[in-house]
Coordinates of C-alpha atoms in Angstrom, one line a residue:
X132 CA 93.3 54.3 97.2
X133 CA 94.8 54.7 93.7
X134 CA 95.5 58.1 92.3
X135 CA 92.8 57.5 89.6
X136 CA 90.2 56.6 92.3
X137 CA 91.1 59.6 94.3
X138 CA 90.5 61.8 91.3
X139 CA 87.1 60.2 90.7
X140 CA 86.2 60.6 94.3
X141 CA 87.1 64.3 94.3
X142 CA 85.1 64.8 91.1
X143 CA 82.1 63.2 92.8
X144 CA 82.3 65.4 95.8
X145 CA 82.6 68.5 93.6
X146 CA 79.5 67.4 91.6
X147 CA 77.5 67.2 94.9
X148 CA 78.5 70.8 95.8
X149 CA 77.6 72.2 92.4
X150 CA 79.7 75.4 92.4
X151 CA 77.9 76.8 89.4
X152 CA 75.7 79.3 91.3
X153 CA 76.0 82.8 89.9
X154 CA 77.4 85.5 92.2
X155 CA 78.8 88.9 91.5
X156 CA 80.3 91.8 93.5
X157 CA 82.8 94.6 93.0
X158 CA 85.4 92.1 94.3
X159 CA 84.6 89.6 91.5
X160 CA 83.7 92.0 88.7
X161 CA 85.6 90.1 86.1
X162 CA 86.0 86.5 87.4
X163 CA 82.2 86.2 88.0
X164 CA 81.6 86.7 84.3
X165 CA 84.2 84.0 83.5
X166 CA 83.3 81.4 86.1
X167 CA 79.8 81.7 87.5
X168 CA 76.7 79.8 86.5
X169 CA 76.0 76.5 84.8
X170 CA 77.1 77.8 81.4
X171 CA 80.6 78.4 82.7
X172 CA 81.1 74.8 83.8
X173 CA 83.8 74.1 81.2
X174 CA 85.7 77.1 82.4
X175 CA 85.6 75.8 86.0
X176 CA 86.6 72.3 84.8
X177 CA 89.8 73.7 83.3
X178 CA 90.8 75.2 86.6
X179 CA 90.4 72.2 88.9
X180 CA 93.6 70.6 87.6
X181 CA 95.7 73.8 88.2
X182 CA 94.8 73.8 91.9
X183 CA 91.3 75.3 92.3
X184 CA 88.9 74.0 95.0
X185 CA 85.2 74.6 94.9
X186 CA 85.6 77.5 97.4
X187 CA 88.1 79.2 95.1
X188 CA 85.4 79.9 92.6
X189 CA 83.8 82.3 95.1
X190 CA 87.0 84.3 95.7
X191 CA 88.6 87.3 93.9
X192 CA 90.9 85.9 91.2
X193 CA 94.2 87.9 91.3
X194 CA 96.8 87.4 88.6
X195 CA 100.5 87.5 89.5
X196 CA 102.5 88.7 86.5
X197 CA 106.0 87.3 86.9
X198 CA 108.9 88.5 84.8
X199 CA 111.0 85.5 85.8
X200 CA 113.8 84.5 83.4
X201 CA 117.2 83.1 83.5
X202 CA 118.1 85.6 80.7
X203 CA 119.5 88.1 83.3
X204 CA 120.3 88.3 87.0
X205 CA 117.8 91.1 87.3
X206 CA 115.0 88.6 87.0
X207 CA 116.4 85.2 88.0
X208 CA 114.8 85.3 91.4
X209 CA 111.4 86.6 90.5
X210 CA 109.8 83.1 90.3
X211 CA 110.3 82.8 94.1
X212 CA 109.0 86.3 94.7
X213 CA 105.9 85.5 92.6
X214 CA 105.1 82.5 94.8
X215 CA 105.4 84.8 97.9
X216 CA 102.9 87.2 96.4
X217 CA 100.6 84.3 95.6
X218 CA 100.8 83.2 99.2
X219 CA 99.9 86.7 100.3
X220 CA 96.9 86.8 98.0
X221 CA 95.6 83.4 99.1
X222 CA 96.1 84.1 102.8
X223 CA 94.1 87.4 102.4
X224 CA 91.2 85.5 101.0
X225 CA 91.8 85.7 97.3
X226 CA 92.9 83.1 94.7
X227 CA 96.2 83.7 93.0
X228 CA 97.1 82.6 89.5
X229 CA 100.8 83.1 88.5
X230 CA 101.6 83.7 84.9
X231 CA 104.7 84.8 83.0
X232 CA 105.8 87.4 80.6
X233 CA 109.1 88.1 78.9
X234 CA 112.2 90.0 79.8
X235 CA 115.3 91.0 77.9
X236 CA 118.7 92.1 79.2
X237 CA 120.0 95.6 78.3
X238 CA 123.3 94.9 79.9
X239 CA 124.0 91.8 77.8
X240 CA 122.7 93.2 74.5
X241 CA 124.1 96.7 74.9
X242 CA 126.1 97.8 71.9
X243 CA 124.7 95.1 69.6
X244 CA 121.9 94.7 67.1
X245 CA 120.0 92.8 69.8
X246 CA 119.7 96.0 71.8
X247 CA 117.1 97.2 69.3
X248 CA 114.6 94.9 70.9
X249 CA 115.0 96.5 74.3
X250 CA 112.5 99.3 74.2
X251 CA 110.3 97.2 71.9
X252 CA 110.1 94.7 74.8
X253 CA 108.3 97.3 76.9
X254 CA 105.4 97.2 74.5
X255 CA 105.5 93.4 74.3
X256 CA 105.4 93.1 78.1
X257 CA 102.5 95.6 78.3
X258 CA 100.6 93.8 75.6
X259 CA 101.1 90.3 77.1
X260 CA 100.2 91.2 80.6
X261 CA 97.1 93.0 79.4
X262 CA 96.2 90.0 77.2
X263 CA 96.5 87.4 79.9
X264 CA 94.7 89.4 82.6
X265 CA 92.0 90.5 80.2
X266 CA 91.5 87.0 78.7
X267 CA 91.4 85.2 82.0
X268 CA 89.1 87.5 83.8
X269 CA 91.4 88.5 86.7
X270 CA 89.8 90.8 89.2
X271 CA 93.2 92.3 90.3
X272 CA 96.8 92.1 89.6
X273 CA 100.2 91.9 91.2
X274 CA 103.0 92.6 88.7
X275 CA 106.6 91.9 89.6
X276 CA 109.4 93.4 87.5
X277 CA 113.2 93.4 87.8
X278 CA 114.8 94.9 84.8
X279 CA 114.4 98.3 83.0
X280 CA 111.5 97.5 80.6
X281 CA 109.6 95.2 82.9
X282 CA 108.6 98.0 85.2
X283 CA 107.1 100.5 82.7
X284 CA 105.7 97.6 80.6
X285 CA 103.8 96.2 83.7
X286 CA 102.7 99.7 84.6
X287 CA 101.3 100.4 81.1
X288 CA 99.3 97.2 81.3
X289 CA 98.0 98.1 84.8
X290 CA 96.9 101.5 83.5
X291 CA 95.1 100.0 80.5
X292 CA 93.4 97.3 82.6
X293 CA 92.5 99.6 85.5
X294 CA 91.8 96.7 87.8
X295 CA 93.0 96.9 91.5
X296 CA 96.8 96.3 91.2
X297 CA 100.1 96.6 93.0
X298 CA 103.5 96.7 91.4
X299 CA 106.4 94.9 93.1
X300 CA 110.0 95.7 92.3
X301 CA 112.3 92.7 92.3
X302 CA 115.0 94.6 94.2
X303 CA 118.5 96.0 93.8
X304 CA 121.6 93.8 93.4
X305 CA 124.3 93.9 95.9
X306 CA 127.6 95.4 94.7
X307 CA 130.6 93.4 93.7
X308 CA 134.0 94.1 95.4
X309 CA 137.4 94.3 93.9
X310 CA 140.5 95.3 95.9
X311 CA 138.3 96.8 98.6
X312 CA 136.3 98.9 96.1
X313 CA 132.6 98.4 95.4
X314 CA 131.9 97.9 91.7
X315 CA 128.9 97.2 89.5
X316 CA 128.0 96.6 85.8
X317 CA 128.9 100.2 84.7
X318 CA 132.4 99.5 86.1
X319 CA 132.7 96.8 83.5
X320 CA 131.7 99.1 80.6
X321 CA 134.1 101.7 81.7
X322 CA 136.9 99.1 82.1
X323 CA 136.6 98.5 78.4
X324 CA 137.5 102.1 77.7
X325 CA 140.3 102.0 80.3
X326 CA 141.8 99.0 78.6
X327 CA 141.6 100.8 75.3
X328 CA 143.4 103.7 76.8
X329 CA 146.1 101.5 78.2
X330 CA 145.4 102.4 81.8
X331 CA 144.5 98.8 82.7
X332 CA 145.5 95.4 81.3
X333 CA 143.3 92.8 79.8
X334 CA 143.8 90.8 83.0
X335 CA 142.6 93.7 85.2
X336 CA 139.6 94.2 83.0
X337 CA 138.7 90.5 83.3
X338 CA 139.0 90.8 87.1
X339 CA 136.4 93.6 87.0
X340 CA 134.0 91.6 84.8
X341 CA 134.3 88.4 86.8
X342 CA 133.1 89.9 90.1
X343 CA 131.0 93.0 89.3
X344 CA 127.7 91.2 89.5
X345 CA 127.6 88.8 92.5
X346 CA 124.0 87.6 92.3
X347 CA 120.3 88.4 91.7
X348 CA 118.9 91.9 91.4
X349 CA 118.8 94.9 89.2
X350 CA 121.8 97.2 88.4
X351 CA 123.0 98.7 91.6
X352 CA 123.2 102.5 91.0
X353 CA 120.5 105.0 90.4
X354 CA 120.2 103.6 86.9
X355 CA 116.9 103.0 85.0
X356 CA 115.7 100.0 87.1
X357 CA 116.1 101.7 90.5
X358 CA 114.9 105.0 89.0
X359 CA 111.7 103.5 87.7
X360 CA 111.1 101.5 90.9
X361 CA 111.4 104.8 92.9
X362 CA 109.1 106.6 90.5
X363 CA 106.4 103.9 90.7
X364 CA 106.6 104.1 94.5
X365 CA 106.4 107.9 94.5
X366 CA 103.4 107.5 92.2
X367 CA 101.7 105.5 94.9
X368 CA 101.6 102.2 92.9
X369 CA 104.0 100.3 95.2
X370 CA 104.1 99.8 98.9
X371 CA 106.1 102.3 101.0
X372 CA 109.9 101.8 100.7
X373 CA 109.5 98.7 98.5
X374 CA 111.7 100.3 95.8
X375 CA 114.7 100.4 98.2
X376 CA 115.2 96.7 99.2
X377 CA 117.8 94.2 98.2
X378 CA 116.6 91.5 95.8
X379 CA 117.6 88.8 98.2
X380 CA 116.3 89.8 101.6
X381 CA 113.6 89.1 104.1
X382 CA 112.3 92.6 103.4
X383 CA 111.7 91.8 99.8
X384 CA 109.9 88.5 100.6
X385 CA 107.6 90.4 103.1
X386 CA 107.0 93.1 100.5
X387 CA 105.7 90.5 98.0
X388 CA 103.4 88.9 100.6
X389 CA 102.1 92.4 101.6
X390 CA 101.5 93.3 98.0
X391 CA 99.3 90.3 97.6
X392 CA 97.2 91.2 100.6
X393 CA 97.1 94.9 99.5
X394 CA 95.3 94.0 96.2
X395 CA 92.5 92.3 98.2
X396 CA 92.2 95.5 100.3
X397 CA 92.0 97.6 97.1
X398 CA 89.3 95.2 95.8
X399 CA 87.3 95.6 98.9
X400 CA 87.6 99.4 98.8
X401 CA 87.0 99.6 95.1
X402 CA 90.3 101.6 94.5
X403 CA 91.6 101.2 91.0
X404 CA 94.9 102.3 89.4
X405 CA 93.4 105.3 87.7
X406 CA 92.2 106.6 91.1
X407 CA 95.9 106.6 92.1
X408 CA 97.7 107.5 88.8
X409 CA 96.6 111.1 88.6
X410 CA 98.5 114.1 87.2
X411 CA 99.6 114.9 90.8
X412 CA 100.9 111.3 91.2
X413 CA 103.0 111.7 88.1
X414 CA 104.3 115.0 89.3
X415 CA 105.3 113.2 92.5
X416 CA 107.1 110.6 90.5
X417 CA 109.0 113.3 88.5
X418 CA 110.0 115.1 91.7
X419 CA 111.4 112.0 93.3
X420 CA 113.3 111.0 90.1
X421 CA 114.9 114.5 90.0
X422 CA 115.8 114.4 93.7
X423 CA 117.5 111.0 93.2
X424 CA 119.4 112.1 90.1
X425 CA 117.6 109.4 88.1
X426 CA 117.8 108.1 84.6
X427 CA 116.8 110.0 81.4
X428 CA 114.8 106.9 80.6
X429 CA 112.3 108.0 83.3
X430 CA 111.2 110.8 80.9
X431 CA 110.4 108.3 78.1
X432 CA 108.7 105.8 80.5
X433 CA 106.6 108.2 82.5
X434 CA 105.3 109.8 79.3
X435 CA 104.3 106.3 78.1
X436 CA 102.7 105.3 81.4
X437 CA 100.8 108.6 81.5
X438 CA 99.6 108.0 78.0
X439 CA 98.2 104.6 79.0
X440 CA 96.5 106.2 82.0
X441 CA 95.0 109.0 80.0
X442 CA 96.9 111.6 81.9
X443 CA 98.1 114.7 80.0
X444 CA 101.9 114.7 80.7
X445 CA 104.4 116.3 78.4
X446 CA 108.1 116.9 78.3
X447 CA 107.4 120.5 79.3
X448 CA 106.2 119.2 82.7
X449 CA 109.7 118.0 83.4
X450 CA 111.0 121.5 82.8
X451 CA 108.3 123.1 85.0
X452 CA 108.9 120.7 87.9
X453 CA 112.7 120.7 87.3
X454 CA 113.0 124.4 88.0
X455 CA 111.9 124.0 91.6
X456 CA 113.2 120.5 92.5
X457 CA 116.9 120.0 93.5
X458 CA 119.1 117.0 93.1
X459 CA 119.8 115.6 96.5
X460 CA 121.2 112.1 96.1
X461 CA 124.9 111.4 95.7
X462 CA 124.3 108.2 93.8
X463 CA 126.0 106.5 90.9
X464 CA 126.5 106.9 88.0
X465 CA 127.5 110.6 88.5
X466 CA 127.7 110.3 92.2
X467 CA 129.6 108.2 94.8
X468 CA 127.1 105.7 96.3
X469 CA 125.2 102.6 95.3
X470 CA 121.5 101.8 95.9
X471 CA 122.4 99.1 98.4
X472 CA 124.0 101.8 100.6
X473 CA 120.8 103.9 100.3
X474 CA 118.8 100.9 101.4
X475 CA 121.0 100.7 104.6
X476 CA 120.1 104.2 105.7
X477 CA 116.3 103.9 105.1
X478 CA 115.6 104.0 101.4
X479 CA 113.7 106.7 99.7
X480 CA 110.9 107.3 102.2
X481 CA 112.8 109.7 104.5
X482 CA 113.7 111.6 101.3
X483 CA 110.0 111.8 100.3
X484 CA 109.2 112.9 103.8
X485 CA 111.6 115.8 103.4
X486 CA 110.2 116.7 100.0
X487 CA 106.7 116.7 101.4
X488 CA 107.7 118.9 104.3
X489 CA 109.2 121.4 101.8
X490 CA 106.0 121.5 99.8
X491 CA 107.5 119.6 96.8
X492 CA 105.1 116.6 96.9
X493 CA 101.4 116.3 96.7
X494 CA 100.6 114.6 100.1
X495 CA 96.9 114.0 99.6
X496 CA 97.1 111.6 96.7
X497 CA 95.8 108.0 97.1
X498 CA 98.2 105.1 97.1
X499 CA 97.9 101.3 97.0
X500 CA 97.8 101.1 100.8
X501 CA 94.3 102.6 100.6
X502 CA 95.8 105.6 102.4
X503 CA 97.2 108.9 101.2
X504 CA 100.9 109.5 100.6
X505 CA 101.0 111.8 103.6
X506 CA 99.5 109.1 105.9
X507 CA 102.0 106.5 104.5
X508 CA 105.0 108.7 105.3
X509 CA 104.0 109.8 108.8
X510 CA 105.3 106.6 110.5
X511 CA 108.8 106.7 109.0
X512 CA 111.9 108.1 110.7
X513 CA 114.4 110.5 109.2
X514 CA 117.8 109.5 107.9
X515 CA 120.4 108.8 110.5
X516 CA 122.6 111.8 111.4
X517 CA 125.9 112.0 109.6
X518 CA 124.8 110.1 106.5
X519 CA 126.2 111.7 103.3
X520 CA 124.1 109.9 100.6
X521 CA 121.1 112.2 100.6
X522 CA 121.8 115.9 101.0
X523 CA 119.4 118.3 102.9
X524 CA 117.2 120.5 100.7
X525 CA 119.1 123.5 102.0
X526 CA 122.4 122.1 100.6
X527 CA 121.6 120.3 97.3
X528 CA 124.0 118.8 94.8
X529 CA 122.3 120.8 92.2
X530 CA 119.6 123.5 92.7
X531 CA 117.6 122.5 89.7
X532 CA 117.0 119.2 87.8
X533 CA 119.7 117.3 86.1
X534 CA 117.2 116.2 83.5
X535 CA 117.1 119.2 81.2
X536 CA 114.7 119.3 78.2
X537 CA 116.5 121.1 75.4
X538 CA 115.0 122.6 72.3
X539 CA 116.4 124.6 69.4
X540 CA 117.0 124.3 65.7
X541 CA 118.7 120.9 66.2
X542 CA 115.9 119.5 68.4
X543 CA 112.6 121.3 67.5
X544 CA 110.6 118.6 69.2
X545 CA 112.9 118.4 72.2
X546 CA 115.9 116.4 73.5
X547 CA 116.8 115.2 77.0
X548 CA 120.1 116.0 78.6
X549 CA 121.5 114.6 81.8
X550 CA 123.5 117.4 83.3
X551 CA 124.8 116.7 86.8
X552 CA 126.7 120.0 86.9
X553 CA 130.1 118.3 87.1
X554 CA 130.4 118.5 83.3
X555 CA 129.6 122.2 83.3
X556 CA 126.4 123.8 81.8
X557 CA 127.6 124.6 78.3
X558 CA 129.5 122.8 75.6
X559 CA 130.6 124.0 72.2
X560 CA 132.3 121.7 69.7
X561 CA 132.5 120.4 66.2
X562 CA 130.4 117.5 65.0
X563 CA 131.8 114.0 64.5
X564 CA 129.0 112.3 62.6
X565 CA 128.2 108.5 62.8
X566 CA 125.2 106.8 61.3
X567 CA 125.2 104.0 63.9
X568 CA 126.3 103.2 67.4
X569 CA 128.8 100.6 66.2
X570 CA 130.6 103.1 63.9
X571 CA 130.9 105.6 66.7
X572 CA 132.2 103.0 69.2
X573 CA 134.9 101.9 66.7
X574 CA 136.1 105.5 66.4
X575 CA 136.1 106.1 70.1
X576 CA 138.1 102.9 70.9
X577 CA 140.5 103.7 68.0
X578 CA 141.2 107.1 69.7
X579 CA 139.9 109.1 66.8
X580 CA 137.8 111.3 69.1
X581 CA 139.5 114.3 70.5
X582 CA 138.8 117.0 73.1
X583 CA 136.2 119.4 71.9
X584 CA 134.4 116.9 69.7
X585 CA 130.6 116.5 69.7
X586 CA 129.9 112.9 68.8
X587 CA 126.7 112.6 66.8
X588 CA 125.0 109.2 66.7
X589 CA 122.0 109.2 64.5
X590 CA 119.5 106.8 62.8
X591 CA 119.1 105.2 66.2
X592 CA 115.7 106.7 67.0
X593 CA 112.4 104.8 67.7
X594 CA 111.7 104.4 63.9
X595 CA 115.2 104.6 62.5
X596 CA 116.9 102.1 64.7
X597 CA 114.4 100.9 65.1
X598 CA 114.1 100.6 68.8
X599 CA 116.1 103.6 70.2
X600 CA 119.1 101.8 71.5
X601 CA 120.9 102.9 74.7
X602 CA 124.4 104.3 74.2
X603 CA 126.1 103.0 77.3
X604 CA 128.9 101.4 75.3
X605 CA 130.1 104.6 73.6
X606 CA 129.5 106.9 76.6
X607 CA 131.3 104.4 79.0
X608 CA 134.2 104.2 76.5
X609 CA 134.5 108.0 76.5
X610 CA 134.6 108.0 80.3
X611 CA 137.1 105.1 80.3
X612 CA 139.4 107.1 78.0
X613 CA 139.3 110.0 80.4
X614 CA 137.4 112.3 78.0
X615 CA 134.2 112.6 80.0
X616 CA 134.5 116.4 80.6
X617 CA 136.0 117.1 77.2
X618 CA 133.6 115.4 74.8
X619 CA 129.9 115.6 74.3
X620 CA 127.6 113.1 72.7
X621 CA 124.2 113.7 71.1
X622 CA 121.8 111.1 69.6
X623 CA 118.3 110.4 68.5
X624 CA 118.7 107.2 70.5
X625 CA 118.7 107.1 74.3
X626 CA 121.0 106.5 77.2
X627 CA 121.3 103.8 79.9
X628 CA 120.6 104.9 83.4
X629 CA 124.3 104.2 83.9
X630 CA 125.4 106.9 81.5
X631 CA 127.1 110.0 82.7
X632 CA 129.0 112.8 81.0
X633 CA 127.8 115.6 78.7
X634 CA 125.1 113.7 76.8
X635 CA 121.9 114.6 75.0
X636 CA 119.4 111.9 73.8
X637 CA 115.9 111.5 72.5
X638 CA 116.5 114.2 69.9
X639 CA 113.2 114.8 68.1
X640 CA 112.4 114.7 65.2
X641 CA 114.8 111.8 64.7
X642 CA 117.1 111.4 61.7
X643 CA 114.9 108.7 60.0
X644 CA 112.0 111.3 60.0
X645 CA 114.3 113.9 58.4
X646 CA 114.9 115.8 61.6
X647 CA 117.8 118.3 61.7
X648 CA 120.1 115.7 63.2
X649 CA 120.0 114.0 59.8
X650 CA 121.4 117.1 58.2
X651 CA 124.5 117.6 60.3
X652 CA 127.8 117.4 58.4
X653 CA 131.2 116.6 59.8
X654 CA 132.7 119.6 61.4
X655 CA 129.5 121.6 61.9
X656 CA 129.5 123.7 65.1
X657 CA 127.1 122.5 67.8
X658 CA 126.3 124.2 71.1
X659 CA 124.6 122.6 74.1
X660 CA 123.4 125.2 76.6
X661 CA 121.8 123.8 79.7
X662 CA 121.2 127.2 81.2
X663 CA 119.2 128.4 78.2
X664 CA 117.9 124.9 77.6
X665 CA 118.9 125.0 73.9
X666 CA 120.6 122.6 71.4
X667 CA 121.8 124.6 68.5
X668 CA 123.4 123.8 65.1
X669 CA 125.4 126.8 63.7
X670 CA 124.1 126.4 60.2
X671 CA 121.8 128.9 58.5
X672 CA 118.2 128.3 57.5
X673 CA 118.9 128.4 53.8
X674 CA 121.7 125.9 54.1
X675 CA 119.6 123.6 56.2
X676 CA 116.8 123.8 53.6
X677 CA 119.3 122.9 50.9
X678 CA 120.5 119.9 52.8
X679 CA 116.9 118.8 53.6
X680 CA 116.1 118.9 49.9
X681 CA 119.0 116.7 49.1
X682 CA 118.3 114.3 52.0
X683 CA 116.7 110.9 51.2
X684 CA 115.0 108.7 53.8
X685 CA 116.9 105.5 54.2
X686 CA 115.3 102.2 53.4
X687 CA 113.8 100.7 56.6
X688 CA 116.3 98.3 58.2
X689 CA 113.6 95.7 59.0
X690 CA 110.7 94.8 56.8
X691 CA 109.2 91.9 58.7
X692 CA 108.8 90.8 62.4
X693 CA 108.4 92.6 65.6
X694 CA 110.9 95.4 64.8
X695 CA 109.1 96.2 61.6
X696 CA 105.8 96.3 63.3
X697 CA 107.2 98.5 66.0
X698 CA 108.8 101.0 63.5
X699 CA 105.5 101.2 61.7
X700 CA 103.5 102.3 64.8
X701 CA 105.8 104.0 67.3
X702 CA 105.5 107.7 68.1
X703 CA 108.5 110.0 68.6
X704 CA 110.5 110.0 71.9
X705 CA 108.9 113.3 73.0
X706 CA 105.6 111.5 73.2
X707 CA 106.9 108.4 75.0
X708 CA 107.7 106.2 72.0
X709 CA 104.3 104.5 72.4
X710 CA 102.7 102.1 69.8
X711 CA 99.0 102.6 70.5
X712 CA 98.6 106.3 69.8
X713 CA 95.6 107.1 67.7
X714 CA 94.8 103.4 66.9

């Protein structure tokens, strides 16, 4: 039979079955409105060519939001993972529809004008996932993210939609190896500084860059991707231990299939994301981020996700929780080990089990398994004896959080410091002022920065950048030059999860809004005090008022396009840099 005749025959059989009968249930709350009844015949007709059978119109429709792209190794494998989740959905009795959203690469765009689109992409991803799921009447969602902004972007959309959903992390990359030493992307950034210092040759730097990233997966330390994956799992929105799996592994394939089936279970039980994403769940996420020594970006992203979920979370909650939660993980960037090594000893679940036993986690919160966190953790074994990656609570790396919220006359609205303890708890120095990241990096690589300097990088905030670029290039250059303990850096921009050293970001109000950081002059004395949680400028009130009167707001750098729209709507960093506040 010809292909054309086969199609005609299939159409005839479908006509006889008349799949236009109206049905509705909690499991088809949205798809039934889109697909049921004679009036929705045209909608059904559009779906036969993409693989629907008559029976599929009676099933829960679950969207699979794939962030696949060949833009970056973080996401290059996610198309295959999306297909695995679709298989899990279909096998569990649902009907999967895979769709795509964007991704950008921080690692590639870092230090360039292109990096201004990075945080903006979080909002674009959230908007696009919400748009497709809302438009197409999906009953549930599996979202698969691999790079830094994919994860919070997907989670913001999940919170807005509030339809049964599971987030899947694309998994961590395996480390590169050079001369018997494990290396990763941050090794490359620091090699740039080492070459500038003359401690390695151009050939040695090229050797690092050529083998640091061996394949698919997200950056291999406790940088932003692994931090956010761990936070989302701790929040209960990912399956147990799914944040600690290699990108290319049988475990990650199974995780994707299980996530598909989990959504069908949530649909049957009527469990929605906002039943899971409570204030207690966010507190669990913060606790795990601290224990792991996670990225400063977690502050920004958790505030944004909480905003989408309608949960009242503030930067002060990070201080409150940080006073009682220790840093336990000896993970890069400030520590010794990589995420792949944590995977080998059991991931983050044994850590969470220890935190729960110590009364530092809320155990009775709901999760995407349909069980409580306490029930999920019960079956897992402790870490093997002798491992050195995760310290016992009785012997922490740092007794309090490494994420320190600073306030003072230089940051009235707050700033976020990443203080591992290795840098000390206090830094006093004189300001070296730069009105862009590029200018600061040029000075650092030209060896114009000396011991005792406080590098000030401003007009890089959410509105002023716009886009709040990450400062991994300058901070890595400082480390590469061997000045990590002798130089501080403050900015109204933000930091990569790979940043370490004495750094303070998210300074609010930002320079573009006329915040005190805009009024700093070359040579001004600045004090960072992690113990007192203060960031101070040694300039009197009268002098600051005089400078403020003389200050003029710069002309916006972008007048059209996505960056201009972002700058017009974005809130400050202390409120998550969200774009839908008060709309």
